[in-house]
Amino acid sequence: ELKVEQNPLFLSMQEGKNYTIYCNYSTTSDRLYWYRQDPGKSLESLFVLLSNGAVKQEGRLMASLDTKARLSTLHITAAVHDLSATYFCAVDAVGGNEKLTFGTGTRLTIIP
Amino acid sequence: EAGVTQFPSHSVIEKGQTVTLRCDPISGHDNLYWYRRVMGKEIKFLLHFVKESKQDESGMPNNRFLAERTGGTYSTLKVQPAELEDSGVYFCASSSGPRYTFGSGTRLTVV
């Protein structure tokens, strides 16, 4: 059974600081996803990582994937208050379009 | 394109009652999924439709849950009778290719 571990669960950081969220998964997978969720809202797709060594950046967020280590990271650079949200990683089974297995989520709070 | 639509957005029902959640996927998406997040826990897979067929229903917790997808378009998830532990947020997603699009969820509270 595919397991996805995400840490930390809670993260409170000051504006302007850098931090990293980690996502480990237990078995071979083709795809790794990062989502953002604001309270009461949908899961917003941030990144789709499709191969070993993939790195994607959007604004202050950068995601990377190491399939050999079964590890993905979401790095936040110079955090701003607008980034406060819950972030989830999710892994797609080999072959794709089957089902996503999610991490527990990281609730990120940016303090002014 | 229109996104994935779910309704109701909130539902509060008494234990033992029946509730039906609806999901309208993105038009043309053959794959439709239901997920659930119970308070404070991870988002868990419930089931997967390909068009009108159930591809995988391994995540359905028990036979009080019934999912249908009429004509391969919208889907419903019925809980009958509802129990307290069914409370949570139910998400629907659809996909075509490697990207999944999620609805905003239905928050179900069973009292």
Coordinates of C-alpha atoms in Angstrom, one line a residue:
Chain A
E1 CA 0.0 0.0 0.0
L2 CA 1.3 3.4 -1.0
K3 CA 2.0 5.7 1.9
V4 CA 2.8 9.4 1.8
E5 CA 4.3 11.2 4.7
Q6 CA 4.4 15.0 4.8
N7 CA 6.1 17.1 7.3
P8 CA 5.9 19.3 9.2
L9 CA 2.1 19.2 9.9
F10 CA 2.1 22.8 11.1
L11 CA 4.5 25.5 10.2
S12 CA 4.4 29.1 11.5
M13 CA 7.0 31.4 10.0
Q14 CA 7.7 35.0 9.7
E15 CA 7.4 37.0 6.5
G16 CA 10.6 37.1 4.6
K17 CA 11.9 33.8 5.8
N18 CA 12.6 30.6 3.8
Y19 CA 11.4 27.2 4.6
T20 CA 10.9 23.7 3.1
I21 CA 8.0 21.2 3.3
Y22 CA 9.0 17.6 2.8
C23 CA 7.0 14.8 1.2
N24 CA 8.2 11.2 1.3
Y25 CA 6.4 8.3 -0.3
S26 CA 6.8 4.6 0.0
T27 CA 6.6 3.0 -3.5
T28 CA 7.4 3.7 -7.1
S29 CA 5.3 6.4 -8.5
D30 CA 5.0 8.2 -11.8
R31 CA 3.7 11.5 -10.7
L32 CA 3.8 13.8 -7.7
Y33 CA 1.4 16.7 -7.1
W34 CA 1.4 19.7 -4.9
Y35 CA -1.9 21.4 -4.0
R36 CA -2.8 24.4 -2.0
Q37 CA -6.1 24.7 -0.1
D38 CA -7.5 27.9 1.5
P39 CA -10.2 27.4 4.1
G40 CA -13.5 26.4 2.5
K41 CA -12.0 26.4 -1.0
S42 CA -11.1 23.9 -3.6
L43 CA -7.7 22.2 -3.9
E44 CA -5.7 24.4 -6.2
S45 CA -3.1 22.7 -8.3
L46 CA 0.4 24.1 -7.8
F47 CA 2.8 21.7 -9.4
V48 CA 2.8 18.4 -11.3
L49 CA 6.2 16.7 -11.2
L50 CA 6.5 13.9 -13.8
S51 CA 10.1 12.8 -13.7
N52 CA 13.2 12.3 -11.6
G53 CA 15.0 15.6 -11.1
A54 CA 12.0 17.7 -12.1
V55 CA 12.0 21.2 -10.7
K56 CA 9.3 23.7 -11.1
Q57 CA 8.9 27.2 -9.8
E58 CA 6.1 29.6 -9.6
G59 CA 6.6 32.9 -7.8
R60 CA 8.0 32.2 -4.3
L61 CA 7.3 28.5 -4.5
M62 CA 9.6 25.9 -5.9
A63 CA 9.0 22.1 -6.0
S64 CA 11.4 19.3 -6.8
L65 CA 11.2 15.6 -7.1
D66 CA 13.8 12.9 -6.4
T67 CA 12.2 9.6 -7.4
K68 CA 15.2 7.6 -6.2
A69 CA 14.9 8.9 -2.7
R70 CA 11.1 9.0 -3.1
L71 CA 11.2 12.6 -1.9
S72 CA 9.6 15.8 -3.0
T73 CA 10.2 19.2 -1.5
L74 CA 8.2 22.4 -1.6
H75 CA 10.5 25.4 -0.9
I76 CA 9.1 28.7 0.1
T77 CA 11.3 31.7 -0.5
A78 CA 10.9 35.0 1.3
A79 CA 7.4 34.1 2.6
V80 CA 4.6 36.6 2.4
H81 CA 1.2 36.5 4.2
D82 CA -0.7 35.5 1.1
L83 CA 1.0 32.1 1.2
S84 CA -0.8 31.2 4.4
A85 CA -2.8 28.0 3.5
T86 CA -2.7 24.3 3.8
Y87 CA -0.4 22.5 1.4
F88 CA -0.8 18.9 0.3
C89 CA 1.4 16.6 -1.6
A90 CA -0.1 13.6 -3.4
V91 CA 1.2 10.7 -5.4
D92 CA -0.4 9.0 -8.3
A93 CA -0.1 5.2 -8.7
V94 CA 2.2 3.8 -11.4
G95 CA 0.3 4.1 -14.7
G96 CA -1.6 7.2 -13.7
N97 CA -5.2 8.2 -13.7
E98 CA -5.9 5.7 -10.9
K99 CA -6.1 7.5 -7.6
L100 CA -4.1 10.0 -5.6
T101 CA -2.7 9.2 -2.2
F102 CA -2.3 12.3 -0.2
G103 CA 0.0 13.4 2.6
T104 CA -1.6 14.7 5.8
G105 CA -1.1 18.3 4.7
T106 CA 1.0 21.2 6.1
R107 CA -0.9 24.1 7.6
L108 CA 1.3 27.1 6.9
T109 CA 0.8 30.4 8.8
I110 CA 2.9 33.4 7.8
I111 CA 3.2 35.9 10.5
P112 CA 3.7 39.6 9.5
Chain B
E1 CA -13.6 26.0 -19.1
A2 CA -16.0 25.5 -16.2
G3 CA -14.5 23.7 -13.2
V4 CA -15.7 20.8 -11.1
T5 CA -18.9 21.8 -9.4
Q6 CA -20.1 20.2 -6.1
F7 CA -23.3 20.8 -4.2
P8 CA -24.4 21.4 -1.7
S9 CA -21.4 23.2 -0.2
H10 CA -22.6 22.4 3.3
S11 CA -25.0 19.9 4.7
V12 CA -26.0 19.3 8.3
I13 CA -28.1 16.2 8.9
E14 CA -29.1 14.1 11.9
K15 CA -27.7 10.7 12.5
G16 CA -29.8 8.1 10.6
Q17 CA -30.9 10.5 7.8
T18 CA -29.9 10.2 4.2
V19 CA -27.8 12.7 2.3
T20 CA -26.9 12.9 -1.4
L21 CA -23.9 14.8 -2.7
R22 CA -23.6 15.7 -6.3
C23 CA -20.5 16.3 -8.5
D24 CA -20.5 17.8 -12.0
P25 CA -17.1 17.1 -13.5
I26 CA -15.4 19.1 -16.3
S27 CA -17.2 18.3 -19.5
G28 CA -15.4 15.6 -21.4
H29 CA -13.5 14.2 -18.5
D30 CA -13.9 10.5 -18.4
N31 CA -12.3 10.0 -15.0
L32 CA -14.2 11.1 -11.9
Y33 CA -13.0 10.6 -8.3
W34 CA -14.5 11.0 -4.8
Y35 CA -12.3 11.7 -1.8
R36 CA -13.0 12.5 1.8
R37 CA -11.2 14.4 4.5
V38 CA -12.2 13.7 8.0
M39 CA -11.3 16.4 10.5
G40 CA -7.5 16.7 10.9
K41 CA -6.7 13.7 8.9
E42 CA -5.4 13.1 5.4
I43 CA -7.6 13.2 2.3
K44 CA -8.6 9.6 1.5
F45 CA -9.7 8.1 -1.8
L46 CA -13.2 6.7 -1.9
L47 CA -13.8 5.6 -5.5
H48 CA -13.0 6.2 -9.2
F49 CA -15.3 6.2 -12.2
V50 CA -14.3 5.8 -15.8
K51 CA -17.2 7.1 -17.7
E52 CA -20.2 5.4 -16.0
S53 CA -18.2 2.4 -14.7
K54 CA -16.7 2.0 -11.3
Q55 CA -13.0 1.4 -11.9
D56 CA -12.0 1.2 -8.2
E57 CA -14.2 1.5 -5.2
S58 CA -11.7 0.1 -2.7
G59 CA -11.9 3.2 -0.5
M60 CA -15.6 3.1 0.1
P61 CA -15.9 2.7 3.9
N62 CA -19.0 0.5 4.0
N63 CA -22.3 -0.3 2.3
R64 CA -24.0 2.8 3.6
F65 CA -22.2 4.6 0.8
L66 CA -23.5 4.4 -2.7
A67 CA -22.0 6.2 -5.7
E68 CA -23.5 6.5 -9.1
R69 CA -22.5 8.2 -12.3
T70 CA -25.4 8.6 -14.7
G71 CA -24.5 8.3 -18.3
G72 CA -20.9 9.1 -17.6
T73 CA -21.7 12.7 -16.7
Y74 CA -22.5 13.9 -13.2
S75 CA -22.0 11.7 -10.1
T76 CA -23.9 11.3 -6.9
L77 CA -22.7 10.0 -3.5
K78 CA -25.4 8.9 -1.2
V79 CA -24.9 8.1 2.5
Q80 CA -27.8 6.2 4.0
P81 CA -28.1 6.1 7.0
A82 CA -25.6 8.6 8.0
E83 CA -23.5 8.1 11.1
L84 CA -21.5 10.6 13.2
E85 CA -18.2 9.3 11.8
D86 CA -19.3 10.2 8.3
S87 CA -18.7 13.9 9.0
G88 CA -16.0 15.5 6.9
V89 CA -15.4 17.2 3.7
Y90 CA -16.2 15.3 0.5
F91 CA -14.2 16.3 -2.6
C92 CA -14.8 15.3 -6.1
A93 CA -12.2 15.5 -8.9
S94 CA -12.1 14.8 -12.6
S95 CA -9.1 14.3 -14.9
S96 CA -8.2 13.9 -18.5
G97 CA -4.4 13.2 -18.7
P98 CA -2.1 13.9 -15.8
R99 CA -3.9 16.8 -14.2
Y100 CA -6.7 16.5 -11.6
T101 CA -9.2 19.3 -11.0
F102 CA -10.9 19.3 -7.7
G103 CA -14.3 20.8 -6.7
S104 CA -14.6 23.0 -3.6
G105 CA -16.0 20.1 -1.6
T106 CA -19.1 19.4 0.4
R107 CA -18.8 19.8 4.2
L108 CA -21.0 17.2 5.7
T109 CA -21.8 17.4 9.4
V110 CA -23.8 14.6 11.0
V111 CA -25.2 15.5 14.4

